[in-house]
Short mmCIF file of C-alpha atoms in Angstrom, two decimals:
data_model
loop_
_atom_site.label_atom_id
_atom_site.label_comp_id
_atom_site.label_asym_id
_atom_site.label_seq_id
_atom_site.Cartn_x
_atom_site.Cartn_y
_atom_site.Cartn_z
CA UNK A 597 -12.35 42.46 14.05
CA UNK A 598 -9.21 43.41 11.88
CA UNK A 599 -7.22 42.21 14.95
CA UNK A 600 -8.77 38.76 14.78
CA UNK A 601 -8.97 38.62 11.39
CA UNK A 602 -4.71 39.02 10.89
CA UNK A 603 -4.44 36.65 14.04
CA UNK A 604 -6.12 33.88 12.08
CA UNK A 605 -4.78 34.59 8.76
CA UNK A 606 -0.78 34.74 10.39
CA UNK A 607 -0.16 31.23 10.49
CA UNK A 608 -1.30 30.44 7.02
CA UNK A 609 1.09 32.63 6.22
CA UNK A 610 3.81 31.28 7.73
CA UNK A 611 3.27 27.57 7.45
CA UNK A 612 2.06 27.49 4.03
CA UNK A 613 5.75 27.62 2.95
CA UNK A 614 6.94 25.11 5.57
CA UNK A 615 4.13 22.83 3.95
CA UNK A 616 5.17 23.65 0.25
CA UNK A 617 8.92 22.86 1.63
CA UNK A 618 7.62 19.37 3.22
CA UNK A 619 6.38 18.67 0.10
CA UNK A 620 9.03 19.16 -2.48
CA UNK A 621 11.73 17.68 0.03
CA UNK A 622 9.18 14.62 -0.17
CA UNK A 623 9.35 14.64 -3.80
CA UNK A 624 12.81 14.95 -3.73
CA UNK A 625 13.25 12.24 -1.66
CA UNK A 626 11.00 9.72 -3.86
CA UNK A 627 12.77 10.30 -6.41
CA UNK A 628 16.55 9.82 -5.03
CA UNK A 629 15.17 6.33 -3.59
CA UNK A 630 13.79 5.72 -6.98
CA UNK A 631 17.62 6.64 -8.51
CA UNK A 632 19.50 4.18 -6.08
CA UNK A 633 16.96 1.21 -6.22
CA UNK A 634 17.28 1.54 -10.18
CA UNK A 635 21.27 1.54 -10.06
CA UNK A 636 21.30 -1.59 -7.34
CA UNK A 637 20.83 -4.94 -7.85
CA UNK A 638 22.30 -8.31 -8.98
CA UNK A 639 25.06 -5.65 -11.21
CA UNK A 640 24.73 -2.42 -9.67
CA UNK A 641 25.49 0.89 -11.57
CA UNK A 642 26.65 4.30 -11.63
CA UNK A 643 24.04 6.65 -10.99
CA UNK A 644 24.91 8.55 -13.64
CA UNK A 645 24.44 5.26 -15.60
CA UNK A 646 21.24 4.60 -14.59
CA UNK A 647 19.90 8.25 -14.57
CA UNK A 648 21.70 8.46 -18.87
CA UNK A 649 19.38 4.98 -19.16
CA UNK A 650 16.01 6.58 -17.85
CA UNK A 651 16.66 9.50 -20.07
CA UNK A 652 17.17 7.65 -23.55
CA UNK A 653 14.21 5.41 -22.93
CA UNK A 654 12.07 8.79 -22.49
CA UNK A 655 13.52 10.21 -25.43
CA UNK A 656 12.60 7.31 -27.66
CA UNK A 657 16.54 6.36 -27.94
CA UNK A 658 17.27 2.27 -28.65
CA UNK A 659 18.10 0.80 -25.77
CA UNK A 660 20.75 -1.90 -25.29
CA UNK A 661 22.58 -3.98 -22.40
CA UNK A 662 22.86 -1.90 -19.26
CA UNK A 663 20.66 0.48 -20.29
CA UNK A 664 17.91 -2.21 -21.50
CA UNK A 665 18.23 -3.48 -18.25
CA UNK A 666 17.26 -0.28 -16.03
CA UNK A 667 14.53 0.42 -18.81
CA UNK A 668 12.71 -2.82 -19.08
CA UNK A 669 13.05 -4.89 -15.81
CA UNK A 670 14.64 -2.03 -13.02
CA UNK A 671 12.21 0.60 -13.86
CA UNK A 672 8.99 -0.94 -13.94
CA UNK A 673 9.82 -2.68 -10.90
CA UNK A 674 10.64 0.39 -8.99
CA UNK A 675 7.74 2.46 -9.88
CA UNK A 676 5.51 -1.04 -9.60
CA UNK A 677 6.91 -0.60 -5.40
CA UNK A 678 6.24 3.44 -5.44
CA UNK A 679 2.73 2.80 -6.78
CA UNK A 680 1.98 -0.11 -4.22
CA UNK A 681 3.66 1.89 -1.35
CA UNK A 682 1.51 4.86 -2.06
CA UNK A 683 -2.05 2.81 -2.93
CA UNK A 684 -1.36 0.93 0.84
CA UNK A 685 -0.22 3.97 2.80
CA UNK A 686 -3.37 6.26 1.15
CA UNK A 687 -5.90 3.43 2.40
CA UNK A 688 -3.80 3.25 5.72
CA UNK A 689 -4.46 6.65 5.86
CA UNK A 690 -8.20 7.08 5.44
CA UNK A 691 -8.84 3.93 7.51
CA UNK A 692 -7.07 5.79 10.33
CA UNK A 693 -8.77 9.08 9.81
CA UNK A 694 -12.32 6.91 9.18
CA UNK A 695 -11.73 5.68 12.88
CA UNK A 696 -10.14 7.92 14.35
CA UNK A 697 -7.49 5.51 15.41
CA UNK A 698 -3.68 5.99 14.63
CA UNK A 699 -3.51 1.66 14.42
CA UNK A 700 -5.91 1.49 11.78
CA UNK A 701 -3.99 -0.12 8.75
CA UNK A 702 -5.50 -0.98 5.03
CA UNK A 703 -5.92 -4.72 5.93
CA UNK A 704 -8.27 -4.49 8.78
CA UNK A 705 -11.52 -4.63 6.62
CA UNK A 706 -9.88 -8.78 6.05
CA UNK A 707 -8.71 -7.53 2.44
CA UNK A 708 -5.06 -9.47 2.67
CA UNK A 709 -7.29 -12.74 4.33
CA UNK A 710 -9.34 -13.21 1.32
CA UNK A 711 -6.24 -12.17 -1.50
CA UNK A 712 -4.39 -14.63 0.52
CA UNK A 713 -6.83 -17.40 -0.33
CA UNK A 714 -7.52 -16.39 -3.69
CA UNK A 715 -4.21 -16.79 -4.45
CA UNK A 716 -3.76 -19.81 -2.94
CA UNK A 717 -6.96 -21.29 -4.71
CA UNK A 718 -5.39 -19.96 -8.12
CA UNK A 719 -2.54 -21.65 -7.30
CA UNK A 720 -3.83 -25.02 -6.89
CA UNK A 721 -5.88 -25.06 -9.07
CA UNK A 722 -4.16 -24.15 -12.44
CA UNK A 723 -0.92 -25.72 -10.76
CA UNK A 724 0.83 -22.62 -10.07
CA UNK A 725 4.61 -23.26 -10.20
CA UNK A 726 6.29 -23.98 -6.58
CA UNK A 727 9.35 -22.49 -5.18
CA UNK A 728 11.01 -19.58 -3.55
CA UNK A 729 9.68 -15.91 -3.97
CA UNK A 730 12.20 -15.24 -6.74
CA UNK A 731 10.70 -18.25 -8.80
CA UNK A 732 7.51 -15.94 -8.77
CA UNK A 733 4.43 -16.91 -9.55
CA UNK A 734 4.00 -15.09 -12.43
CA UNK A 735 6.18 -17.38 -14.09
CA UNK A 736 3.48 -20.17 -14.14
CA UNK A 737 2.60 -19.57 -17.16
CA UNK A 738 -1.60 -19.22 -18.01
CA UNK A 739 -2.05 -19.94 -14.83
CA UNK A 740 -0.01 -17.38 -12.79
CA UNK A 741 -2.17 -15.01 -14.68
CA UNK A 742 -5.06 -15.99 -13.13
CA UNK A 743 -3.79 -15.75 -9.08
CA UNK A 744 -4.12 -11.39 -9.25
CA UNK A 745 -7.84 -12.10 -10.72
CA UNK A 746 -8.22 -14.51 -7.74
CA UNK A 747 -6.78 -12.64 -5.60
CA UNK A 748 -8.33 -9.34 -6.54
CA UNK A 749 -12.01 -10.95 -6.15
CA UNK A 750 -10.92 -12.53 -2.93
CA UNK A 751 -9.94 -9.31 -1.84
CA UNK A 752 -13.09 -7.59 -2.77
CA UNK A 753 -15.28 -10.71 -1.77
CA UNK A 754 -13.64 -10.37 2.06
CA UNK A 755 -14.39 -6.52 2.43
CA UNK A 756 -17.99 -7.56 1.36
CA UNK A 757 -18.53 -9.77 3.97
CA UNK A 758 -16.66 -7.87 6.91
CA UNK A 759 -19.26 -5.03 5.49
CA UNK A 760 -22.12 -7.37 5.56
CA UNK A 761 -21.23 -9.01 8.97
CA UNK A 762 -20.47 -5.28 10.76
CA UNK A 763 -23.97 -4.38 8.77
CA UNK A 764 -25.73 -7.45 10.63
CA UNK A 765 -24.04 -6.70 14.33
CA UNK A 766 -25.56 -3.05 14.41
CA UNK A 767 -22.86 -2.81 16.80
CA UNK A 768 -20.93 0.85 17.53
CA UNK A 769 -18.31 2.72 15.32
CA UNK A 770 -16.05 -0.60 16.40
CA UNK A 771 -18.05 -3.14 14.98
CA UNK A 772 -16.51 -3.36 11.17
CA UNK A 773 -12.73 -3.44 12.97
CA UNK A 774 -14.30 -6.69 15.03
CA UNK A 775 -15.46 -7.93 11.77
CA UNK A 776 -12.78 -7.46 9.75
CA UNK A 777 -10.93 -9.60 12.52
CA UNK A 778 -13.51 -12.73 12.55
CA UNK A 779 -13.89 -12.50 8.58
CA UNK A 780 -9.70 -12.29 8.66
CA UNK A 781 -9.17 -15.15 10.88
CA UNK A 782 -12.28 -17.20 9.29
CA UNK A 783 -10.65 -16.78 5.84
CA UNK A 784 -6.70 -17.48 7.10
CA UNK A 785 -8.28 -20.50 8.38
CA UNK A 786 -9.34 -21.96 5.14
CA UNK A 787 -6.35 -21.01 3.60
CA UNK A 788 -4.11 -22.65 5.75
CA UNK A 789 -6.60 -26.11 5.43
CA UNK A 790 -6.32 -25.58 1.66
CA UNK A 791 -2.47 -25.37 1.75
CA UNK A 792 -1.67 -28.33 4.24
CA UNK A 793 -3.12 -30.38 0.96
CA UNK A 794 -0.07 -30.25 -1.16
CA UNK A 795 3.54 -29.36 0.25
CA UNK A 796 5.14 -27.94 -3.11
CA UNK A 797 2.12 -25.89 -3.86
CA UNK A 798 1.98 -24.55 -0.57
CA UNK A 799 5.23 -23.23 -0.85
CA UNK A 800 4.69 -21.44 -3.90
CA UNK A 801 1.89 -19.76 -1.72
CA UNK A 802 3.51 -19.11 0.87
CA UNK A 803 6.04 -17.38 -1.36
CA UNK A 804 3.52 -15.13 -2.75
CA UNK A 805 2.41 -14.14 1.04
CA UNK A 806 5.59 -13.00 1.97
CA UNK A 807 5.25 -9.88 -0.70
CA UNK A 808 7.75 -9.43 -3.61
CA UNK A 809 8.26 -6.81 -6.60
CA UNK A 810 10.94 -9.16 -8.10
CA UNK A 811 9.10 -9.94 -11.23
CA UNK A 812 6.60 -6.72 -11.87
CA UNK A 813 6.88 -5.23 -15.38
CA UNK A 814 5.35 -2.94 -17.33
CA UNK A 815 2.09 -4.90 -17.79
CA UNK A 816 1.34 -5.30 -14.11
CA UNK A 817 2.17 -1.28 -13.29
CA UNK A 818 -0.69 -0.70 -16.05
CA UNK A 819 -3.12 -3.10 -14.45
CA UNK A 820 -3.01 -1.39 -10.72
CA UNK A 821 -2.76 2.52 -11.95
CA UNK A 822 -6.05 2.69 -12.78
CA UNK A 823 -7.32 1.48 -9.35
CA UNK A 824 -4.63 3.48 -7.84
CA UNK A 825 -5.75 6.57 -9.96
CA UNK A 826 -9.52 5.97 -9.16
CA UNK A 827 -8.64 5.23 -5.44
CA UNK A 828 -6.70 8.00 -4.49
CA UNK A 829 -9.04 10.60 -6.44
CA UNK A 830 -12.04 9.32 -4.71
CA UNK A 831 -10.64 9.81 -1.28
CA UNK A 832 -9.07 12.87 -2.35
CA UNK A 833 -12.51 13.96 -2.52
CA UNK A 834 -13.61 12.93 0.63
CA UNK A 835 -11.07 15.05 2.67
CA UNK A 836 -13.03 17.54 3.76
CA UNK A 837 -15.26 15.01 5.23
CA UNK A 838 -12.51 12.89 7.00
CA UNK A 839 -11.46 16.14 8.68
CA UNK A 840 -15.00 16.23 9.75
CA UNK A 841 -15.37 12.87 11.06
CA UNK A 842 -12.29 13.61 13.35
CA UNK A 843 -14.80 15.75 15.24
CA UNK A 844 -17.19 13.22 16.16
CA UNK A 845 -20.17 11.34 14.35
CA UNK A 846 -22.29 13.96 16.25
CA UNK A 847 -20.64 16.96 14.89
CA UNK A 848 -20.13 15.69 11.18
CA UNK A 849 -23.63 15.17 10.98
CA UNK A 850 -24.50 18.35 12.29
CA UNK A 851 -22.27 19.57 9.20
CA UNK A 852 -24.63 18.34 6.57
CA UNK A 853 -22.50 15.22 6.33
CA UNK A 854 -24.34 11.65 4.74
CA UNK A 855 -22.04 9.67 7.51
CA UNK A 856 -23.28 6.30 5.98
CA UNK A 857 -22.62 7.11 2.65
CA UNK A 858 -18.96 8.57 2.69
CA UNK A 859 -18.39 5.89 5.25
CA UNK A 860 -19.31 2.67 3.12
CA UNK A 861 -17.10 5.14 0.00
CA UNK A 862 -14.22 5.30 2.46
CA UNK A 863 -14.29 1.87 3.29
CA UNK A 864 -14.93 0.78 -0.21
CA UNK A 865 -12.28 3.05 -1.88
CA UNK A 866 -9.40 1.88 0.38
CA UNK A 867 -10.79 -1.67 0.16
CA UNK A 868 -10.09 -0.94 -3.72
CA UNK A 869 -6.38 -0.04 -3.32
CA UNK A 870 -5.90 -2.37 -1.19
CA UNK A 871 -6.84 -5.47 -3.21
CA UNK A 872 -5.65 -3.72 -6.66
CA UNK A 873 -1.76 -3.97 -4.55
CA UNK A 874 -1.95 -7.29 -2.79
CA UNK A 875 -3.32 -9.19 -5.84
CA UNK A 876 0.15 -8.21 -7.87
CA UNK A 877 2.46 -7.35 -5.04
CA UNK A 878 1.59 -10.55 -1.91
CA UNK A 879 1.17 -8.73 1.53
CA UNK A 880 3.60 -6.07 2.46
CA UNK A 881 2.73 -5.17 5.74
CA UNK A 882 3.05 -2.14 7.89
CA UNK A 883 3.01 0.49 5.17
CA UNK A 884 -0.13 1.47 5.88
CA UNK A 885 0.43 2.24 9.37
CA UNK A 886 4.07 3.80 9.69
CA UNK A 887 3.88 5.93 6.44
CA UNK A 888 0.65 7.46 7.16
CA UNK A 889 1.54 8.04 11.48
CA UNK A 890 5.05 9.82 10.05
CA UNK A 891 3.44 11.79 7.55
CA UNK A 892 0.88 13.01 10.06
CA UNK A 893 3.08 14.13 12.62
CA UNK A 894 5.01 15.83 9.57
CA UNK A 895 2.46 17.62 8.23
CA UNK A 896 -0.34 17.70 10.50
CA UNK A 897 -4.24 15.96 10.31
CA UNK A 898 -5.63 18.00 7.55
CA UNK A 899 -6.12 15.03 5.26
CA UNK A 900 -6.26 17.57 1.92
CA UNK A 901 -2.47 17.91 3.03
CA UNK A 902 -2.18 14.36 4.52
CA UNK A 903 -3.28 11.73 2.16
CA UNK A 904 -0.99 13.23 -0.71
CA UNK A 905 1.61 12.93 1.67
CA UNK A 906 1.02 10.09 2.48
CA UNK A 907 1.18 8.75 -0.86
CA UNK A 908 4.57 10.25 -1.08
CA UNK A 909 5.38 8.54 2.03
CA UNK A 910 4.25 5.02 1.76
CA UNK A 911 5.76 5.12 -1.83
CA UNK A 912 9.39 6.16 -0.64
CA UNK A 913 9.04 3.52 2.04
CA UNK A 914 8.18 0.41 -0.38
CA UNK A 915 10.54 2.02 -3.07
CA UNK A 916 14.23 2.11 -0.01
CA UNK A 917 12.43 -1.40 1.47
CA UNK A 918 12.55 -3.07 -2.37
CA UNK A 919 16.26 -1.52 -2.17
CA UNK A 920 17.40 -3.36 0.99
CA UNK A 921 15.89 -6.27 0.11
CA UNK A 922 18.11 -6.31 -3.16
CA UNK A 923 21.27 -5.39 -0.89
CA UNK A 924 20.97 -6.93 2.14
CA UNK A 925 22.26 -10.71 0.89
CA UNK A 926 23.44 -9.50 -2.55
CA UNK A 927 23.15 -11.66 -4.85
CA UNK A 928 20.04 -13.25 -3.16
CA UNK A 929 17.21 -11.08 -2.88
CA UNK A 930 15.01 -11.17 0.63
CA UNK A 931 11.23 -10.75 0.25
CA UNK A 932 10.22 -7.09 0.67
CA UNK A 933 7.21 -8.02 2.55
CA UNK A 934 9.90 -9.24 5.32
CA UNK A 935 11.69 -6.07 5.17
CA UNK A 936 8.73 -3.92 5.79
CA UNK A 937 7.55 -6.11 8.61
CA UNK A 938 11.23 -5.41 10.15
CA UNK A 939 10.90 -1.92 9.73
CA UNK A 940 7.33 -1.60 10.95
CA UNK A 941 6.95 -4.63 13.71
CA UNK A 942 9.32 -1.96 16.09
CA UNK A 943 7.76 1.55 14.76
CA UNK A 944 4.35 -0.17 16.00
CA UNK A 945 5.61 -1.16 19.15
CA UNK A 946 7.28 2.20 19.87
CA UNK A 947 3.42 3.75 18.78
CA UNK A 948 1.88 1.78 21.36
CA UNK A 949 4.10 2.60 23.75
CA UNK A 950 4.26 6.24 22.97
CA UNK A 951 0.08 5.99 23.32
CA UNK A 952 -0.04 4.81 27.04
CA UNK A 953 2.66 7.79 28.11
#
């Protein structure tokens, strides 16, 4: 017994600090990206510059050109990304786990569908202002402030009915991802109809679709954290019980497990962090699904390790991809949501591939 016993404690011994060290190189990492995408952009800047600027604004000091700059427009922006980046690669991340299925990403439950078309019903109807990504669409005045609300509640209002369609199938652990696919290509439907209706408006959609940060301040970063915070807690919670699930319906429920419970709060929670981002942010794509595949063959599938991670991750990712998208054509910034999707579009071919070997 004392045999066994050491066997089974020996490698917690030996990769807890390997974990610990995964971690805090993680950290590290999140917070170097968040250094050079503060110092880069239409003027770029010393790091040393933009790491003095970060300090006097946390020490209460006044704050003037350069320094006003990384404070008030580069900063907010930056940890606007790391939060977004982290809320899509923690939903990525339980939707995987949830079923069992390394492709799962946060917008199969037809969140970005119906975010998509409240936005674009937000934006024709308060005659949201047209034009390329940069000319955001928070600079349409009253109502620009409306097309997150819309797009929130579309976002919410889509999960409902992929829940309520998947409910009404009775179909096998597969049905919601079918679902999800009808109630996404239902809802892109009506959005494109909607759009076809007036050219410059459609543009202005279109520009919110393809994802930007450009124009996220302070007040936007304190609208999503709550969701974020609520999010991530709740399915920080529910670890224990997505390691279970990796064992089979059969043997979670055998465990004491309420499967239809944690899996309408797993559904529901990512569904949550997923339309809290996409309402501010547009769709970024593939952030849910690299992050959370890297992360897990980092750090293994014990999701009390791997959504943290994750978080860590997905927010690095977003943070570097808001970064190239400022460098790439400097002066003219590139959508980040077309940066991700260049980033991810090959990682997902090279994980389907890697699946049939």
């Amino acid at each position: 017994m004392e045999n066994r016993t050491h066997l089974t404690r020996a490698p917690t011994q030996w990769q807890f600090p390997r974990t610990g060290l995964i971690l805090l190189s993680s950290v590290a990492l999140l917070l170097v990206s968040l250094l050079v995408s503060l110092s880069s952009g239409y003027l770029n800047l010393s790091l040393e510059t933009t790491a003095l600027a970060v300090w006097h604004g946390l020490s209460g000091h006044a704050l003037e050109g350069n320094e006003a700059i990384v404070w008030n427009m580069r900063l907010p922006r930056a940890l606007f990304g790391a939060l977004v980046g982290a809320s899509l690669a923690v939903a990525g991340t339980a939707l995987q786990g949830l079923f069992r299925n390394p492709l799962a990403d946060p917008y199969l439950t037809g969140a970005a569908s119906g975010a998509a078309l409240g936005a674009t019903l937000a934006i024709f109807a308060t005659g949201g202002a047209a034009g390329g990504f940069a000319a955001s669409f928070f600079q349409a005045g009253i109502g620009s402030s409306l097309i997150p609300i819309f797009a929130f509640v579309g976002a919410v209002g889509a999960v409902l009915l992929t829940l309520l369609f998947a409910r009404l199938s009775r179909g096998g652990p597969n049905s919601l991802i079918l679902a999800g696919v009808v109630v996404g290509s239902l809802l892109g439907a009506v959005t494109t109809f909607v759009q076809l209706h007036d050219a410059d408006r459609m543009k202005a959609a279109f520009s919110w679709a393809l994802g930007s940060l450009s124009l996220a301040g302070w007040s936007e970063l304190r609208a999503v954290l709550p969701f974020a915070v609520l999010g991530f807690a709740g399915l920080l919670s529910l670890a224990r019980a997505l390691d279970a699930l990796q064992l089979g319906d059969d043997t979670a429920s055998s465990l004491g497990l309420k499967l239809p419970r944690i899996k309408l709060a797993l559904v529901g929670l990512a569904a949550l962090l997923t339309a809290s981002s996409v309402s501010y942010a547009g769709l970024i794509g593939f952030v849910g699904l690299v992050a959370p595949h890297l992360c897990r063959l980092l750090i293994g599938p014990s999701h009390r390790l791997l959504l943290p991670m994750s978080a860590l991750g997905g927010a690095t990712l977003l943070v570097l991809s808001d970064w190239l998208s400022k460098v790439v054509t400097s002066p003219q910034e590139q959508p980040v949501g077309l940066i991700t999707t260049l980033i991810g579009a090959p990682f997902f071919l090279w994980l389907m591939a890697r699946g049939k070997r």
